[in-house]
Amino acid sequence: MIAILRAGVPQDQVDNLIHWLESQGLKIHLSTGDYYTVLGLVGDTSKIDMELLAGLDIVQDVKRVSEPYKRSSRVFQPQDTCIEVGGAKIGGGNLCLIAGPCSVETHEQIISVAKAVKAAGAHVLRGGAFKPRTSPYDFQGLGKLGLEMLSEAKKETGLPIITEVMNLNQLPLFDDVDIIQIGARNMQNFDLLKEVGKLNKPILLKRGLCGTIKELLMSAEYIMSEGNEQVILCERGIRTYETYTRNTLDLSAVPTLKNLSHLPVVVDPSHATGQAKLVKPMSLAAAAAGADGIMIEVHNDPKNAWCDGAQSLTPEQFADVAARVRRLVEALAE
Ligand code: PEP
Ligand code: MN
């Protein structure tokens, strides 16, 4: 249930109302915009007398929200969430470019890729230190050492960094990480979601291989219900019967998520397609569909990458994609 308050209601009256609702056993999510204040009532609202609430002087309207996701819902917060991190803006009409290798391999590799993607206009550097691999015999990532190399690349270039956490025990190592990624395989690792929900830093939540849009939003809700509202949703392709591409990029998820939720939506065309040649057209399509960001795997030597070389762009290819995406965004804004 949501209660929309009248414009200009004094704060003490808002506080009193919240206090009363909380005493009824509800959790209250407060969203304050320039022209309105919305209270999200979470919990068993069956005890609440809707007419009584709607009849209060300070209340303009009361609505039942049938969706099970509340905090991430556009009904609760009509305006876009814009997440600002290390000079980058994600959401609210800013197109953020996230680029870097699948995995951090060596000091030289991450520094050279970081410099190259920065020069090409990337706003955030990506790189995996803990890698979720299908085979236990494949490279599993450099772990703590990889995180240290990422931190050096951040120092060297000034780019904020994003990297994936795979389990709760790794979290203490992530202090210097600017955006924590929850990978597709962990979209429904609810304990992990609750734990990153207690942090005060942005979380990029990838859609699971078989995750529905509703399940993705419910996972975002797990993070937000613990207090961390800085969630970025990521469409990275889903499993379908099609095997020509690594996954099937569900681009309709972008406008759908943006209709349902105020959270920023990023598209990862690299994992969605698995093929470097498809990354450019799908990046442009993602930007045209209204994505708030694009995350692209870039490697200095894709043929010899330790992970996901086939889908990685060279720095030159990335520079071309970035320039074209910028031109498209400018054209769409005209
Ligand atoms: C990644 O971004 O490195 C990754 C493993 O992606 P996903 O979880 O989408 O497979
Ligand atoms: Mn990868």
CSV table of C-alpha atoms and ligand atoms in Angstrom, one decimal:
chain,number,residue,atom,x,y,z
A,1,MET,CA,0.0,0.0,0.0
A,2,ILE,CA,1.2,3.5,-0.6
A,3,ALA,CA,0.0,6.8,0.8
A,4,ILE,CA,0.6,9.9,-1.2
A,5,LEU,CA,0.8,13.0,1.1
A,6,ARG,CA,-0.3,16.5,0.2
A,7,ALA,CA,2.4,18.9,-1.0
A,8,GLY,CA,4.0,21.0,1.8
A,9,VAL,CA,3.0,18.9,4.8
A,10,PRO,CA,5.1,19.9,7.8
A,11,GLN,CA,7.8,17.3,8.7
A,12,ASP,CA,6.4,16.8,12.3
A,13,GLN,CA,3.1,15.7,10.9
A,14,VAL,CA,4.8,13.3,8.5
A,15,ASP,CA,6.9,11.9,11.4
A,16,ASN,CA,3.7,11.4,13.5
A,17,LEU,CA,2.0,9.5,10.7
A,18,ILE,CA,5.1,7.3,10.2
A,19,HIS,CA,5.3,6.6,13.9
A,20,TRP,CA,1.6,5.6,14.0
A,21,LEU,CA,2.0,3.3,11.0
A,22,GLU,CA,5.1,1.7,12.4
A,23,SER,CA,3.2,1.1,15.7
A,24,GLN,CA,0.8,-1.0,13.5
A,25,GLY,CA,3.7,-3.3,12.7
A,26,LEU,CA,4.5,-1.9,9.3
A,27,LYS,CA,7.8,-0.9,7.8
A,28,ILE,CA,7.7,2.5,6.2
A,29,HIS,CA,9.7,3.5,3.1
A,30,LEU,CA,9.7,7.2,2.6
A,31,SER,CA,10.2,8.8,-0.8
A,32,THR,CA,10.5,12.5,-0.9
A,33,GLY,CA,10.4,14.3,-4.3
A,34,ASP,CA,10.3,18.0,-5.1
A,35,TYR,CA,6.5,18.0,-5.3
A,36,TYR,CA,5.3,15.1,-3.3
A,37,THR,CA,6.0,12.7,-0.4
A,38,VAL,CA,5.1,9.1,-0.8
A,39,LEU,CA,5.0,6.6,2.1
A,40,GLY,CA,5.4,2.9,1.1
A,41,LEU,CA,3.7,0.7,3.7
A,42,VAL,CA,5.4,-2.7,3.8
A,43,GLY,CA,4.1,-5.6,5.7
A,44,ASP,CA,0.6,-6.9,6.6
A,45,THR,CA,-1.5,-3.9,5.5
A,46,SER,CA,-4.7,-5.8,5.9
A,47,LYS,CA,-5.2,-4.3,9.3
A,48,ILE,CA,-5.0,-0.8,8.0
A,49,ASP,CA,-8.3,1.0,7.4
A,50,MET,CA,-7.7,2.5,3.9
A,51,GLU,CA,-10.6,4.9,4.2
A,52,LEU,CA,-9.4,6.2,7.6
A,53,LEU,CA,-5.9,6.7,6.2
A,54,ALA,CA,-7.2,8.4,3.1
A,55,GLY,CA,-9.4,10.7,5.2
A,56,LEU,CA,-6.5,12.2,7.1
A,57,ASP,CA,-5.9,15.9,6.2
A,58,ILE,CA,-2.3,15.4,5.2
A,59,VAL,CA,-3.1,12.4,2.9
A,60,GLN,CA,-4.0,13.0,-0.7
A,61,ASP,CA,-4.5,9.5,-1.9
A,62,VAL,CA,-4.0,5.8,-0.8
A,63,LYS,CA,-3.4,3.0,-3.3
A,64,ARG,CA,-2.9,-0.7,-2.9
A,65,VAL,CA,0.2,-1.9,-4.8
A,66,SER,CA,-0.4,-5.4,-6.0
A,67,GLU,CA,3.3,-6.0,-7.1
A,68,PRO,CA,5.3,-7.8,-4.5
A,69,TYR,CA,8.3,-5.5,-5.2
A,70,LYS,CA,7.8,-2.2,-3.4
A,71,ARG,CA,11.0,-0.2,-2.9
A,72,SER,CA,12.2,-0.8,-6.4
A,73,SER,CA,8.7,0.1,-7.9
A,74,ARG,CA,8.1,3.2,-9.9
A,75,VAL,CA,4.8,3.6,-8.0
A,76,PHE,CA,6.8,4.2,-4.8
A,77,GLN,CA,9.3,6.5,-6.5
A,78,PRO,CA,8.2,8.1,-9.8
A,79,GLN,CA,11.5,9.8,-10.6
A,80,ASP,CA,14.6,7.8,-11.9
A,81,THR,CA,17.3,6.9,-9.4
A,82,CYS,CA,20.6,8.3,-10.4
A,83,ILE,CA,23.6,6.6,-8.8
A,84,GLU,CA,26.8,8.8,-8.6
A,85,VAL,CA,30.0,7.0,-8.0
A,86,GLY,CA,33.6,8.2,-8.4
A,87,GLY,CA,32.5,10.8,-11.0
A,88,ALA,CA,30.3,8.4,-13.0
A,89,LYS,CA,26.6,8.8,-13.1
A,90,ILE,CA,24.3,5.8,-13.7
A,91,GLY,CA,20.6,6.5,-14.3
A,92,GLY,CA,18.5,9.6,-14.9
A,93,GLY,CA,19.4,10.0,-18.6
A,94,ASN,CA,23.1,9.5,-18.3
A,95,LEU,CA,24.6,6.8,-20.4
A,96,CYS,CA,27.4,5.2,-18.4
A,97,LEU,CA,30.1,3.1,-20.2
A,98,ILE,CA,31.6,0.3,-18.1
A,99,ALA,CA,34.5,-1.5,-19.7
A,100,GLY,CA,37.4,-3.8,-19.0
A,101,PRO,CA,38.5,-7.4,-19.1
A,102,CYS,CA,36.5,-10.4,-18.1
A,103,SER,CA,39.2,-11.2,-15.5
A,104,VAL,CA,42.2,-9.3,-14.1
A,105,GLU,CA,45.2,-11.3,-15.3
A,106,THR,CA,48.4,-9.3,-14.8
A,107,HIS,CA,49.4,-5.9,-13.5
A,108,GLU,CA,50.4,-4.8,-17.0
A,109,GLN,CA,47.2,-6.1,-18.6
A,110,ILE,CA,44.8,-4.3,-16.2
A,111,ILE,CA,46.7,-1.1,-16.3
A,112,SER,CA,47.0,-1.0,-20.1
A,113,VAL,CA,43.3,-1.8,-20.6
A,114,ALA,CA,42.2,0.7,-17.9
A,115,LYS,CA,44.2,3.5,-19.6
A,116,ALA,CA,42.9,2.5,-23.0
A,117,VAL,CA,39.2,2.4,-22.0
A,118,LYS,CA,39.5,5.6,-20.1
A,119,ALA,CA,41.0,7.3,-23.2
A,120,ALA,CA,38.0,5.9,-25.2
A,121,GLY,CA,35.5,7.5,-22.8
A,122,ALA,CA,34.7,4.7,-20.3
A,123,HIS,CA,33.4,5.9,-17.0
A,124,VAL,CA,33.9,2.8,-14.9
A,125,LEU,CA,36.6,0.0,-15.1
A,126,ARG,CA,35.4,-3.6,-14.8
A,127,GLY,CA,37.5,-6.7,-14.1
A,128,GLY,CA,36.8,-10.0,-12.4
A,129,ALA,CA,39.0,-11.2,-9.5
A,130,PHE,CA,36.6,-13.9,-8.3
A,131,LYS,CA,35.3,-15.7,-11.4
A,132,PRO,CA,32.3,-18.0,-11.5
A,133,ARG,CA,33.4,-20.6,-14.1
A,134,THR,CA,31.3,-23.5,-15.4
A,135,SER,CA,34.3,-25.8,-15.1
A,136,PRO,CA,36.3,-26.1,-11.9
A,137,TYR,CA,39.4,-26.7,-14.1
A,138,ASP,CA,39.2,-23.3,-15.7
A,139,PHE,CA,41.0,-20.2,-14.4
A,140,GLN,CA,39.1,-19.1,-11.2
A,141,GLY,CA,40.4,-15.5,-11.0
A,142,LEU,CA,43.4,-14.1,-9.0
A,143,GLY,CA,41.2,-13.4,-6.0
A,144,LYS,CA,42.7,-10.9,-3.5
A,145,LEU,CA,45.7,-10.2,-5.7
A,146,GLY,CA,43.3,-9.3,-8.6
A,147,LEU,CA,41.5,-6.9,-6.3
A,148,GLU,CA,44.8,-5.2,-5.5
A,149,MET,CA,45.6,-4.9,-9.1
A,150,LEU,CA,42.2,-3.3,-9.8
A,151,SER,CA,42.9,-0.8,-7.0
A,152,GLU,CA,46.2,0.1,-8.6
A,153,ALA,CA,44.4,0.6,-11.9
A,154,LYS,CA,41.9,2.9,-10.1
A,155,LYS,CA,44.8,4.9,-8.6
A,156,GLU,CA,46.5,5.2,-11.9
A,157,THR,CA,43.5,6.2,-14.0
A,158,GLY,CA,41.0,7.7,-11.5
A,159,LEU,CA,38.3,5.4,-12.9
A,160,PRO,CA,35.9,3.8,-10.3
A,161,ILE,CA,36.0,0.0,-10.3
A,162,ILE,CA,33.4,-2.7,-10.4
A,163,THR,CA,34.0,-6.3,-9.7
A,164,GLU,CA,32.1,-9.4,-8.7
A,165,VAL,CA,31.7,-10.9,-5.2
A,166,MET,CA,30.9,-14.6,-5.1
A,167,ASN,CA,30.3,-15.2,-1.5
A,168,LEU,CA,29.9,-13.6,1.9
A,169,ASN,CA,33.4,-14.4,3.1
A,170,GLN,CA,35.0,-12.3,0.3
A,171,LEU,CA,33.1,-9.1,1.3
A,172,PRO,CA,35.7,-7.7,3.7
A,173,LEU,CA,38.2,-7.5,0.8
A,174,PHE,CA,35.9,-5.2,-1.2
A,175,ASP,CA,36.4,-1.9,0.7
A,176,ASP,CA,38.1,-0.2,-2.2
A,177,VAL,CA,35.6,-1.5,-4.7
A,178,ASP,CA,33.2,1.2,-5.9
A,179,ILE,CA,30.4,-1.0,-7.3
A,180,ILE,CA,29.9,-4.6,-6.2
A,181,GLN,CA,28.6,-6.9,-8.9
A,182,ILE,CA,26.3,-9.8,-8.1
A,183,GLY,CA,26.7,-12.2,-11.0
A,184,ALA,CA,24.0,-14.0,-12.9
A,185,ARG,CA,24.6,-17.2,-11.0
A,186,ASN,CA,24.1,-15.5,-7.7
A,187,MET,CA,20.9,-13.5,-8.5
A,188,GLN,CA,19.0,-15.6,-6.1
A,189,ASN,CA,21.7,-16.1,-3.4
A,190,PHE,CA,19.4,-14.4,-0.9
A,191,ASP,CA,22.0,-14.5,2.0
A,192,LEU,CA,24.5,-12.6,-0.2
A,193,LEU,CA,21.8,-10.2,-1.4
A,194,LYS,CA,20.9,-9.4,2.2
A,195,GLU,CA,24.5,-8.9,3.2
A,196,VAL,CA,25.3,-6.4,0.3
A,197,GLY,CA,22.0,-4.8,1.3
A,198,LYS,CA,23.7,-3.7,4.5
A,199,LEU,CA,26.5,-1.9,2.7
A,200,ASN,CA,26.5,1.7,1.6
A,201,LYS,CA,27.8,1.3,-1.9
A,202,PRO,CA,26.2,0.6,-5.3
A,203,ILE,CA,25.4,-3.0,-6.2
A,204,LEU,CA,25.1,-4.1,-9.9
A,205,LEU,CA,22.6,-7.0,-9.9
A,206,LYS,CA,22.8,-9.2,-13.0
A,207,ARG,CA,19.7,-11.0,-14.2
A,208,GLY,CA,20.0,-14.8,-13.7
A,209,LEU,CA,20.3,-17.2,-16.6
A,210,CYS,CA,16.7,-18.2,-16.1
A,211,GLY,CA,15.6,-15.2,-14.1
A,212,THR,CA,12.3,-13.6,-14.9
A,213,ILE,CA,11.9,-9.8,-14.8
A,214,LYS,CA,9.8,-10.2,-11.6
A,215,GLU,CA,12.4,-12.4,-10.0
A,216,LEU,CA,15.1,-9.8,-10.8
A,217,LEU,CA,13.1,-7.1,-9.2
A,218,MET,CA,12.4,-9.3,-6.2
A,219,SER,CA,16.2,-9.8,-5.8
A,220,ALA,CA,16.7,-6.1,-6.0
A,221,GLU,CA,14.1,-5.9,-3.3
A,222,TYR,CA,16.2,-8.2,-1.0
A,223,ILE,CA,19.0,-5.7,-1.3
A,224,MET,CA,16.9,-2.6,-0.8
A,225,SER,CA,14.9,-4.0,2.1
A,226,GLU,CA,18.1,-4.1,4.1
A,227,GLY,CA,18.6,-0.4,3.5
A,228,ASN,CA,20.8,-0.2,0.5
A,229,GLU,CA,18.8,1.6,-2.2
A,230,GLN,CA,21.8,1.9,-4.7
A,231,VAL,CA,20.9,-0.9,-7.0
A,232,ILE,CA,21.7,-1.1,-10.7
A,233,LEU,CA,19.8,-3.8,-12.7
A,234,CYS,CA,21.7,-5.6,-15.5
A,235,GLU,CA,20.3,-7.4,-18.5
A,236,ARG,CA,23.0,-9.9,-19.6
A,237,GLY,CA,21.0,-12.3,-21.7
A,238,ILE,CA,18.9,-15.2,-20.7
A,239,ARG,CA,18.9,-18.9,-21.6
A,240,THR,CA,16.6,-19.8,-24.5
A,241,TYR,CA,16.5,-22.6,-27.0
A,242,GLU,CA,18.7,-20.6,-29.3
A,243,THR,CA,22.3,-21.8,-29.2
A,244,TYR,CA,23.9,-19.7,-31.9
A,245,THR,CA,24.5,-16.9,-29.4
A,246,ARG,CA,25.8,-17.6,-25.9
A,247,ASN,CA,22.6,-16.3,-24.4
A,248,THR,CA,19.6,-14.3,-25.8
A,249,LEU,CA,19.7,-10.6,-25.2
A,250,ASP,CA,16.3,-9.6,-23.9
A,251,LEU,CA,16.3,-6.0,-24.9
A,252,SER,CA,12.6,-5.6,-24.2
A,253,ALA,CA,13.6,-6.0,-20.6
A,254,VAL,CA,15.1,-2.5,-20.7
A,255,PRO,CA,11.9,-0.5,-21.3
A,256,THR,CA,10.0,-3.0,-19.3
A,257,LEU,CA,12.2,-2.7,-16.2
A,258,LYS,CA,12.3,1.1,-16.6
A,259,ASN,CA,8.5,1.2,-16.7
A,260,LEU,CA,8.2,-1.0,-13.6
A,261,SER,CA,11.1,0.4,-11.6
A,262,HIS,CA,13.0,3.7,-11.0
A,263,LEU,CA,16.3,1.8,-10.8
A,264,PRO,CA,19.0,2.3,-13.5
A,265,VAL,CA,19.3,-0.5,-16.1
A,266,VAL,CA,22.6,-1.5,-17.7
A,267,VAL,CA,23.0,-3.9,-20.6
A,268,ASP,CA,25.9,-6.4,-21.0
A,269,PRO,CA,26.1,-7.3,-24.7
A,270,SER,CA,29.3,-9.3,-24.2
A,271,HIS,CA,27.9,-12.1,-22.0
A,272,ALA,CA,24.5,-11.8,-23.8
A,273,THR,CA,26.0,-12.7,-27.2
A,274,GLY,CA,29.3,-14.3,-26.5
A,275,GLN,CA,30.7,-12.9,-29.8
A,276,ALA,CA,32.8,-9.8,-30.3
A,277,LYS,CA,31.2,-9.0,-33.6
A,278,LEU,CA,27.8,-8.8,-32.1
A,279,VAL,CA,28.8,-6.4,-29.3
A,280,LYS,CA,28.7,-3.2,-31.4
A,281,PRO,CA,25.2,-3.7,-32.9
A,282,MET,CA,23.8,-4.8,-29.6
A,283,SER,CA,25.4,-1.9,-27.7
A,284,LEU,CA,23.7,0.5,-30.1
A,285,ALA,CA,20.4,-1.3,-29.8
A,286,ALA,CA,20.7,-1.1,-26.0
A,287,ALA,CA,21.3,2.6,-26.1
A,288,ALA,CA,18.3,3.0,-28.4
A,289,ALA,CA,16.2,0.9,-26.1
A,290,GLY,CA,16.9,3.4,-23.3
A,291,ALA,CA,19.6,1.6,-21.3
A,292,ASP,CA,21.3,3.8,-18.6
A,293,GLY,CA,24.6,2.0,-19.1
A,294,ILE,CA,26.5,-0.6,-21.2
A,295,MET,CA,29.0,-2.9,-19.8
A,296,ILE,CA,31.5,-4.3,-22.4
A,297,GLU,CA,34.4,-6.7,-22.0
A,298,VAL,CA,37.7,-5.3,-23.4
A,299,HIS,CA,41.0,-7.1,-23.6
A,300,ASN,CA,44.4,-5.9,-24.8
A,301,ASP,CA,44.9,-9.3,-26.5
A,302,PRO,CA,41.5,-11.1,-26.9
A,303,LYS,CA,43.0,-14.2,-28.6
A,304,ASN,CA,45.1,-14.9,-25.5
A,305,ALA,CA,42.6,-13.9,-22.8
A,306,TRP,CA,42.4,-16.2,-19.9
A,307,CYS,CA,38.6,-16.0,-20.0
A,308,ASP,CA,35.9,-14.9,-22.5
A,309,GLY,CA,38.3,-13.9,-25.3
A,310,ALA,CA,35.8,-14.6,-28.0
A,311,GLN,CA,33.4,-11.9,-26.8
A,312,SER,CA,36.1,-9.4,-25.8
A,313,LEU,CA,36.7,-6.3,-27.9
A,314,THR,CA,40.2,-4.8,-28.5
A,315,PRO,CA,40.7,-1.3,-27.1
A,316,GLU,CA,40.4,0.1,-30.6
A,317,GLN,CA,37.1,-1.7,-31.2
A,318,PHE,CA,35.8,-0.4,-27.9
A,319,ALA,CA,36.8,3.1,-28.8
A,320,ASP,CA,34.7,2.8,-32.0
A,321,VAL,CA,31.7,1.4,-30.2
A,322,ALA,CA,31.9,4.1,-27.5
A,323,ALA,CA,32.1,6.9,-30.2
A,324,ARG,CA,29.1,5.5,-32.1
A,325,VAL,CA,27.0,5.0,-28.9
A,326,ARG,CA,27.7,8.6,-28.0
A,327,ARG,CA,26.6,9.8,-31.4
A,328,LEU,CA,23.5,7.7,-31.2
A,329,VAL,CA,22.6,9.1,-27.8
A,330,GLU,CA,23.2,12.7,-29.0
A,331,ALA,CA,20.9,12.0,-32.0
A,332,LEU,CA,18.2,10.5,-29.9
A,333,ALA,CA,18.3,13.5,-27.6
A,334,GLU,CA,17.7,16.0,-30.5
B,1,PEP,C1,31.0,-11.2,-15.5
B,1,PEP,O1,30.4,-10.1,-15.7
B,1,PEP,O2,32.2,-11.3,-15.4
B,1,PEP,C2,30.2,-12.4,-15.4
B,1,PEP,C3,30.6,-13.6,-15.0
B,1,PEP,O3,28.9,-12.2,-15.9
B,1,PEP,P1,27.6,-13.1,-15.7
B,1,PEP,O4,27.4,-13.2,-14.2
B,1,PEP,O5,26.5,-12.2,-16.3
B,1,PEP,O6,27.8,-14.4,-16.3
B,2,MN,MN,33.2,-12.7,-18.8
